[in-house]
Amino acid sequence: MTNLPGLTPRALKPLSAAILLLAVGSALAQPKLNVVASLPDLAALAREIGGQAIQVTSLATGLEDPHFVDPKPSFVRVLNRADLLLEGGAELEVGWLPPLVDSARNPKIRRQGPGNFVAAEGVRLLQVPTGPLDRAQGDVHPLGNPHFLLAPDNCSIVARRLAETLSRLDPTHAAIYQTNLAQFQARLDQKVAQWRQSLAPFRGTKVVTYHKSFDYFLDYFGLELVGTIEPKPGIEPTPAHINELIPKARQLGVKLVIIEPNRPRRTPERVAQAIGAQLVILPLMPGGQPAAKDFFGWFDYNVTQLVNVLKP
């Protein structure tokens, strides 16, 4: 290599560093990929992988029921400008998202479009029905339980696919996405070890939930779901069902009743009091509690809440 006149190898080092920083800064200065997520858990995961190279908007908030999000006219404008749409899939958003996508007139984000990402693809879903379905069974999801991001191993699967998709749509920042993915996975592995250790003393604890929302979380960390406040998915609790649930839960020694922030509390409080269990409110998605505003804060909050109510 020929040295520039008057510049020694030592002098070239800061110059090379400056050129590298300029190149990185130039890449980041390019228009950011516009990512729209149907739900806050997907948005939080996208922020971990995309970092400063993308702009992320969540249509729903962490306090909403992901099955029944109130569609707003502004959502159509947001979707019209999206480069990438992240949806949970497994028919979680089937009641509100498809009409918005149709109205947005953005072919990129339609199903099978280059900017459509379905998180459920590649994930092993729990509770996939095997027989015929009808409305008498409640709001049963024919593809399986769609609340799979409450299990860290599923988050890893989705994160890898998301990094690949971002790299395909935005190859200029592919190295950034892969670096962020590696950092995310390393941190997740470390946090999972901590979460498992924190919850280890409570493995086998029997739990009642309002809806079948936390099945993946409970299964992953070794807690046992024995019943739900809802008699069937999406069906409001009835006196007959609650009168059956209370003696069953009492006999099984249920220690915990879990509900989401948006659920009515009167019936869960009654059940918890009747069986001598603790009632705990856990966010189903980031943003469901102020302390659970991002991906890791969400899991940290849920684990900490469980430990606090279960410890002697």
C-alpha positions as a Markdown table, in Angstrom:
| # | Residue | x | y | z |
|---|---|---|---|---|
| 1 | Met | 0.0 | 0.0 | 0.0 |
| 2 | Thr | 1.4 | 3.4 | -1.0 |
| 3 | Asn | 1.3 | 6.0 | 1.9 |
| 4 | Leu | -0.1 | 9.4 | 1.2 |
| 5 | Pro | 2.6 | 12.1 | 1.2 |
| 6 | Gly | 3.2 | 13.5 | 4.7 |
| 7 | Leu | 1.0 | 10.9 | 6.4 |
| 8 | Thr | 2.6 | 8.2 | 8.6 |
| 9 | Pro | 0.8 | 4.9 | 9.3 |
| 10 | Arg | 0.1 | 6.2 | 12.8 |
| 11 | Ala | -1.6 | 9.2 | 11.4 |
| 12 | Leu | -3.6 | 7.1 | 9.0 |
| 13 | Lys | -5.3 | 5.2 | 11.9 |
| 14 | Pro | -7.6 | 8.0 | 13.1 |
| 15 | Leu | -8.3 | 8.8 | 9.4 |
| 16 | Ser | -9.4 | 5.3 | 8.7 |
| 17 | Ala | -11.6 | 5.3 | 11.8 |
| 18 | Ala | -13.2 | 8.6 | 10.7 |
| 19 | Ile | -13.9 | 7.1 | 7.3 |
| 20 | Leu | -15.5 | 4.1 | 8.9 |
| 21 | Leu | -17.7 | 6.3 | 11.1 |
| 22 | Leu | -18.6 | 8.4 | 8.1 |
| 23 | Ala | -19.7 | 5.3 | 6.2 |
| 24 | Val | -21.8 | 4.0 | 9.1 |
| 25 | Gly | -23.3 | 7.4 | 9.6 |
| 26 | Ser | -24.1 | 7.7 | 5.9 |
| 27 | Ala | -25.9 | 4.3 | 6.0 |
| 28 | Leu | -27.9 | 5.4 | 9.0 |
| 29 | Ala | -28.8 | 8.7 | 7.4 |
| 30 | Gln | -30.6 | 7.0 | 4.6 |
| 31 | Pro | -34.5 | 6.8 | 4.9 |
| 32 | Lys | -35.4 | 4.4 | 7.6 |
| 33 | Leu | -37.5 | 1.3 | 6.8 |
| 34 | Asn | -41.1 | 2.0 | 7.9 |
| 35 | Val | -42.2 | -0.9 | 10.0 |
| 36 | Val | -45.8 | -1.2 | 11.2 |
| 37 | Ala | -46.7 | -3.9 | 13.8 |
| 38 | Ser | -50.2 | -5.0 | 14.5 |
| 39 | Leu | -49.4 | -5.4 | 18.2 |
| 40 | Pro | -46.9 | -4.0 | 20.8 |
| 41 | Asp | -45.1 | -7.3 | 21.4 |
| 42 | Leu | -44.1 | -7.5 | 17.7 |
| 43 | Ala | -43.2 | -3.8 | 17.7 |
| 44 | Ala | -40.9 | -4.4 | 20.8 |
| 45 | Leu | -39.2 | -7.3 | 19.1 |
| 46 | Ala | -38.7 | -5.3 | 15.9 |
| 47 | Arg | -37.0 | -2.5 | 17.9 |
| 48 | Glu | -34.6 | -5.0 | 19.3 |
| 49 | Ile | -33.6 | -6.3 | 15.9 |
| 50 | Gly | -34.0 | -3.1 | 13.8 |
| 51 | Gly | -32.6 | -0.6 | 16.3 |
| 52 | Gln | -32.0 | 2.9 | 14.8 |
| 53 | Ala | -32.2 | 1.6 | 11.3 |
| 54 | Ile | -36.0 | 1.3 | 11.3 |
| 55 | Gln | -39.0 | 3.3 | 12.3 |
| 56 | Val | -41.6 | 1.2 | 14.2 |
| 57 | Thr | -45.3 | 1.9 | 14.8 |
| 58 | Ser | -47.7 | -0.4 | 16.7 |
| 59 | Leu | -51.4 | -0.2 | 15.8 |
| 60 | Ala | -52.6 | -1.6 | 19.1 |
| 61 | Thr | -51.6 | -0.6 | 22.6 |
| 62 | Gly | -50.5 | -2.9 | 25.4 |
| 63 | Leu | -53.8 | -2.3 | 27.2 |
| 64 | Glu | -56.0 | -3.6 | 24.4 |
| 65 | Asp | -57.3 | -7.1 | 23.7 |
| 66 | Pro | -55.4 | -8.2 | 20.6 |
| 67 | His | -58.4 | -10.0 | 19.3 |
| 68 | Phe | -60.6 | -6.9 | 19.3 |
| 69 | Val | -58.6 | -3.8 | 18.6 |
| 70 | Asp | -60.7 | -0.7 | 17.8 |
| 71 | Pro | -59.8 | 0.2 | 14.2 |
| 72 | Lys | -59.1 | 3.9 | 13.6 |
| 73 | Pro | -59.0 | 5.8 | 10.3 |
| 74 | Ser | -55.4 | 6.8 | 11.1 |
| 75 | Phe | -54.4 | 3.1 | 10.9 |
| 76 | Val | -55.2 | 3.1 | 7.2 |
| 77 | Arg | -52.8 | 6.0 | 6.5 |
| 78 | Val | -50.1 | 4.3 | 8.6 |
| 79 | Leu | -50.5 | 1.1 | 6.7 |
| 80 | Asn | -50.5 | 2.8 | 3.4 |
| 81 | Arg | -47.0 | 4.1 | 4.1 |
| 82 | Ala | -45.6 | 0.9 | 5.5 |
| 83 | Asp | -42.6 | -0.9 | 4.0 |
| 84 | Leu | -43.2 | -3.9 | 6.3 |
| 85 | Leu | -46.2 | -5.1 | 8.2 |
| 86 | Leu | -45.7 | -7.4 | 11.2 |
| 87 | Glu | -48.7 | -9.5 | 12.2 |
| 88 | Gly | -49.0 | -12.2 | 14.7 |
| 89 | Gly | -51.0 | -14.6 | 12.5 |
| 90 | Ala | -52.8 | -17.7 | 13.6 |
| 91 | Glu | -55.9 | -15.6 | 13.1 |
| 92 | Leu | -55.2 | -13.5 | 16.2 |
| 93 | Glu | -56.0 | -10.3 | 14.4 |
| 94 | Val | -58.5 | -11.7 | 11.9 |
| 95 | Gly | -61.4 | -9.7 | 13.4 |
| 96 | Trp | -59.9 | -6.2 | 12.7 |
| 97 | Leu | -56.6 | -6.2 | 10.7 |
| 98 | Pro | -57.6 | -7.6 | 7.2 |
| 99 | Pro | -60.1 | -4.8 | 6.4 |
| 100 | Leu | -57.5 | -2.2 | 7.4 |
| 101 | Val | -54.9 | -3.8 | 5.1 |
| 102 | Asp | -57.5 | -3.9 | 2.2 |
| 103 | Ser | -58.3 | -0.2 | 2.7 |
| 104 | Ala | -54.7 | 0.8 | 2.9 |
| 105 | Arg | -54.2 | -0.1 | -0.8 |
| 106 | Asn | -50.6 | -1.1 | -0.2 |
| 107 | Pro | -49.7 | -4.2 | -2.2 |
| 108 | Lys | -46.4 | -4.6 | -0.4 |
| 109 | Ile | -48.0 | -5.5 | 2.9 |
| 110 | Arg | -50.8 | -7.8 | 1.7 |
| 111 | Arg | -50.4 | -11.5 | 2.4 |
| 112 | Gln | -47.7 | -13.0 | 0.2 |
| 113 | Gly | -46.4 | -9.5 | -0.5 |
| 114 | Pro | -42.7 | -8.7 | 0.0 |
| 115 | Gly | -43.5 | -6.6 | 3.0 |
| 116 | Asn | -45.8 | -8.9 | 4.9 |
| 117 | Phe | -44.4 | -10.8 | 7.9 |
| 118 | Val | -46.5 | -13.4 | 9.8 |
| 119 | Ala | -44.8 | -14.2 | 13.1 |
| 120 | Ala | -46.7 | -17.5 | 13.6 |
| 121 | Glu | -45.0 | -19.1 | 10.6 |
| 122 | Gly | -42.2 | -21.4 | 11.9 |
| 123 | Val | -43.5 | -21.5 | 15.4 |
| 124 | Arg | -45.0 | -24.7 | 17.0 |
| 125 | Leu | -48.4 | -23.6 | 18.2 |
| 126 | Leu | -50.1 | -25.1 | 21.2 |
| 127 | Gln | -53.7 | -26.3 | 21.4 |
| 128 | Val | -54.2 | -26.9 | 17.6 |
| 129 | Pro | -57.8 | -28.3 | 17.3 |
| 130 | Thr | -58.1 | -31.8 | 15.9 |
| 131 | Gly | -61.8 | -32.1 | 15.3 |
| 132 | Pro | -64.5 | -30.0 | 13.7 |
| 133 | Leu | -65.1 | -26.5 | 15.0 |
| 134 | Asp | -68.3 | -24.5 | 15.6 |
| 135 | Arg | -69.2 | -21.3 | 17.4 |
| 136 | Ala | -70.6 | -23.3 | 20.4 |
| 137 | Gln | -67.0 | -24.0 | 21.4 |
| 138 | Gly | -66.3 | -20.3 | 21.8 |
| 139 | Asp | -63.6 | -18.2 | 20.0 |
| 140 | Val | -61.4 | -21.2 | 19.3 |
| 141 | His | -58.4 | -20.5 | 17.0 |
| 142 | Pro | -58.3 | -23.2 | 14.3 |
| 143 | Leu | -54.5 | -22.8 | 13.8 |
| 144 | Gly | -53.7 | -23.0 | 17.5 |
| 145 | Asn | -53.1 | -20.6 | 20.5 |
| 146 | Pro | -51.8 | -17.3 | 19.0 |
| 147 | His | -50.2 | -15.9 | 22.2 |
| 148 | Phe | -46.9 | -17.6 | 21.4 |
| 149 | Leu | -44.5 | -14.7 | 22.1 |
| 150 | Leu | -44.9 | -15.2 | 25.8 |
| 151 | Ala | -42.4 | -18.1 | 25.4 |
| 152 | Pro | -38.8 | -16.9 | 25.0 |
| 153 | Asp | -37.9 | -19.7 | 22.6 |
| 154 | Asn | -40.6 | -18.6 | 20.2 |
| 155 | Cys | -39.3 | -15.0 | 20.4 |
| 156 | Ser | -35.9 | -16.4 | 19.2 |
| 157 | Ile | -37.5 | -18.0 | 16.2 |
| 158 | Val | -39.4 | -14.9 | 15.2 |
| 159 | Ala | -36.4 | -12.7 | 15.8 |
| 160 | Arg | -34.2 | -14.8 | 13.4 |
| 161 | Arg | -36.9 | -14.6 | 10.7 |
| 162 | Leu | -37.4 | -10.9 | 11.3 |
| 163 | Ala | -33.6 | -10.2 | 10.9 |
| 164 | Glu | -33.7 | -12.1 | 7.6 |
| 165 | Thr | -36.7 | -10.2 | 6.4 |
| 166 | Leu | -35.3 | -6.8 | 7.3 |
| 167 | Ser | -32.0 | -7.7 | 5.6 |
| 168 | Arg | -33.9 | -8.7 | 2.4 |
| 169 | Leu | -35.9 | -5.5 | 2.3 |
| 170 | Asp | -33.0 | -3.2 | 3.4 |
| 171 | Pro | -29.7 | -4.9 | 2.4 |
| 172 | Thr | -27.8 | -1.7 | 3.2 |
| 173 | His | -28.3 | -2.3 | 6.9 |
| 174 | Ala | -28.1 | -6.1 | 6.8 |
| 175 | Ala | -24.9 | -6.1 | 8.9 |
| 176 | Ile | -26.6 | -4.0 | 11.5 |
| 177 | Tyr | -29.7 | -6.3 | 11.7 |
| 178 | Gln | -27.5 | -9.4 | 12.1 |
| 179 | Thr | -25.4 | -7.7 | 14.8 |
| 180 | Asn | -28.5 | -6.7 | 16.7 |
| 181 | Leu | -29.9 | -10.2 | 16.4 |
| 182 | Ala | -26.7 | -11.7 | 17.9 |
| 183 | Gln | -26.8 | -9.1 | 20.7 |
| 184 | Phe | -30.5 | -9.8 | 21.3 |
| 185 | Gln | -30.0 | -13.5 | 21.5 |
| 186 | Ala | -27.1 | -13.2 | 23.8 |
| 187 | Arg | -29.0 | -11.0 | 26.2 |
| 188 | Leu | -32.1 | -13.2 | 25.9 |
| 189 | Asp | -30.1 | -16.3 | 26.9 |
| 190 | Gln | -28.7 | -14.5 | 29.9 |
| 191 | Lys | -32.1 | -13.2 | 31.0 |
| 192 | Val | -33.8 | -16.6 | 30.5 |
| 193 | Ala | -31.3 | -18.2 | 32.9 |
| 194 | Gln | -32.2 | -15.5 | 35.5 |
| 195 | Trp | -35.9 | -15.9 | 34.9 |
| 196 | Arg | -35.8 | -19.6 | 35.2 |
| 197 | Gln | -33.7 | -19.4 | 38.4 |
| 198 | Ser | -36.2 | -16.9 | 39.9 |
| 199 | Leu | -39.2 | -19.1 | 39.1 |
| 200 | Ala | -37.6 | -22.4 | 39.9 |
| 201 | Pro | -38.9 | -22.6 | 43.5 |
| 202 | Phe | -42.5 | -22.3 | 42.1 |
| 203 | Arg | -42.4 | -25.0 | 39.4 |
| 204 | Gly | -45.6 | -27.0 | 39.5 |
| 205 | Thr | -47.6 | -24.1 | 41.0 |
| 206 | Lys | -51.2 | -24.4 | 39.9 |
| 207 | Val | -52.8 | -21.4 | 38.2 |
| 208 | Val | -56.1 | -20.2 | 37.0 |
| 209 | Thr | -56.1 | -17.5 | 34.2 |
| 210 | Tyr | -59.0 | -15.4 | 32.8 |
| 211 | His | -58.4 | -16.3 | 29.1 |
| 212 | Lys | -56.0 | -18.9 | 27.6 |
| 213 | Ser | -53.5 | -16.0 | 27.2 |
| 214 | Phe | -50.5 | -17.2 | 29.3 |
| 215 | Asp | -50.3 | -20.8 | 28.4 |
| 216 | Tyr | -47.0 | -20.5 | 26.6 |
| 217 | Phe | -45.5 | -18.5 | 29.5 |
| 218 | Leu | -46.7 | -21.0 | 32.1 |
| 219 | Asp | -45.6 | -24.0 | 30.1 |
| 220 | Tyr | -42.2 | -22.5 | 29.5 |
| 221 | Phe | -41.5 | -21.8 | 33.1 |
| 222 | Gly | -43.1 | -24.9 | 34.6 |
| 223 | Leu | -46.3 | -23.6 | 36.1 |
| 224 | Glu | -49.5 | -25.5 | 35.6 |
| 225 | Leu | -52.7 | -24.1 | 34.2 |
| 226 | Val | -55.8 | -25.9 | 35.6 |
| 227 | Gly | -58.7 | -23.7 | 34.6 |
| 228 | Thr | -59.9 | -20.4 | 33.2 |
| 229 | Ile | -62.4 | -17.8 | 34.3 |
| 230 | Glu | -64.0 | -18.0 | 30.9 |
| 231 | Pro | -66.0 | -21.1 | 30.4 |
| 232 | Lys | -64.9 | -21.2 | 26.8 |
| 233 | Pro | -62.5 | -18.9 | 24.9 |
| 234 | Gly | -64.0 | -15.5 | 24.4 |
| 235 | Ile | -67.2 | -16.3 | 26.4 |
| 236 | Glu | -68.0 | -14.2 | 29.4 |
| 237 | Pro | -67.9 | -16.1 | 32.7 |
| 238 | Thr | -71.3 | -17.5 | 33.9 |
| 239 | Pro | -72.4 | -18.2 | 37.4 |
| 240 | Ala | -72.7 | -21.9 | 36.7 |
| 241 | His | -69.1 | -22.1 | 35.4 |
| 242 | Ile | -67.7 | -20.1 | 38.3 |
| 243 | Asn | -69.6 | -22.3 | 40.8 |
| 244 | Glu | -67.9 | -25.3 | 39.2 |
| 245 | Leu | -64.4 | -23.7 | 39.0 |
| 246 | Ile | -64.2 | -22.6 | 42.6 |
| 247 | Pro | -64.4 | -26.0 | 44.3 |
| 248 | Lys | -62.2 | -27.6 | 41.6 |
| 249 | Ala | -59.5 | -24.9 | 42.0 |
| 250 | Arg | -59.7 | -25.2 | 45.8 |
| 251 | Gln | -59.3 | -28.9 | 45.7 |
| 252 | Leu | -56.3 | -28.7 | 43.4 |
| 253 | Gly | -54.6 | -26.1 | 45.6 |
| 254 | Val | -54.5 | -23.3 | 43.1 |
| 255 | Lys | -52.2 | -20.5 | 44.4 |
| 256 | Leu | -52.5 | -17.9 | 41.6 |
| 257 | Val | -55.2 | -16.2 | 39.5 |
| 258 | Ile | -53.7 | -14.3 | 36.6 |
| 259 | Ile | -55.6 | -11.7 | 34.5 |
| 260 | Glu | -54.6 | -9.1 | 32.0 |
| 261 | Pro | -54.9 | -5.3 | 32.7 |
| 262 | Asn | -58.0 | -4.9 | 30.4 |
| 263 | Arg | -60.0 | -7.7 | 32.0 |
| 264 | Pro | -62.9 | -7.0 | 34.5 |
| 265 | Arg | -61.7 | -7.8 | 38.0 |
| 266 | Arg | -64.9 | -8.5 | 40.0 |
| 267 | Thr | -65.2 | -12.2 | 39.1 |
| 268 | Pro | -61.4 | -13.0 | 39.2 |
| 269 | Glu | -61.3 | -11.3 | 42.7 |
| 270 | Arg | -64.2 | -13.4 | 43.8 |
| 271 | Val | -62.5 | -16.6 | 42.6 |
| 272 | Ala | -59.2 | -15.7 | 44.2 |
| 273 | Gln | -60.8 | -14.9 | 47.5 |
| 274 | Ala | -62.9 | -18.0 | 47.5 |
| 275 | Ile | -60.0 | -20.4 | 47.0 |
| 276 | Gly | -57.4 | -18.5 | 49.0 |
| 277 | Ala | -55.2 | -17.6 | 46.0 |
| 278 | Gln | -53.3 | -14.5 | 45.0 |
| 279 | Leu | -54.7 | -12.3 | 42.2 |
| 280 | Val | -52.0 | -10.9 | 39.9 |
| 281 | Ile | -52.3 | -8.6 | 36.9 |
| 282 | Leu | -49.8 | -9.3 | 34.2 |
| 283 | Pro | -49.5 | -7.5 | 30.9 |
| 284 | Leu | -50.1 | -9.7 | 27.9 |
| 285 | Met | -48.0 | -7.3 | 25.8 |
| 286 | Pro | -45.4 | -4.6 | 26.4 |
| 287 | Gly | -47.1 | -1.3 | 27.5 |
| 288 | Gly | -49.7 | -3.1 | 29.5 |
| 289 | Gln | -47.9 | -1.7 | 32.6 |
| 290 | Pro | -45.6 | 1.4 | 32.8 |
| 291 | Ala | -42.7 | -0.7 | 33.9 |
| 292 | Ala | -43.2 | -3.2 | 31.0 |
| 293 | Lys | -42.6 | -0.8 | 28.2 |
| 294 | Asp | -40.1 | -2.7 | 26.1 |
| 295 | Phe | -39.3 | -6.4 | 25.3 |
| 296 | Phe | -37.1 | -7.2 | 28.2 |
| 297 | Gly | -38.9 | -5.0 | 30.6 |
| 298 | Trp | -42.1 | -6.9 | 29.8 |
| 299 | Phe | -40.7 | -10.3 | 30.7 |
| 300 | Asp | -38.8 | -8.8 | 33.7 |
| 301 | Tyr | -42.0 | -7.3 | 35.0 |
| 302 | Asn | -44.1 | -10.5 | 34.7 |
| 303 | Val | -41.4 | -12.7 | 36.3 |
| 304 | Thr | -40.9 | -10.3 | 39.2 |
| 305 | Gln | -44.6 | -10.0 | 39.8 |
| 306 | Leu | -45.0 | -13.8 | 40.0 |
| 307 | Val | -42.1 | -14.1 | 42.4 |
| 308 | Asn | -43.4 | -11.3 | 44.6 |
| 309 | Val | -46.8 | -12.9 | 45.0 |
| 310 | Leu | -45.6 | -16.5 | 45.4 |
| 311 | Lys | -42.7 | -16.1 | 47.7 |
| 312 | Pro | -43.4 | -16.9 | 51.4 |
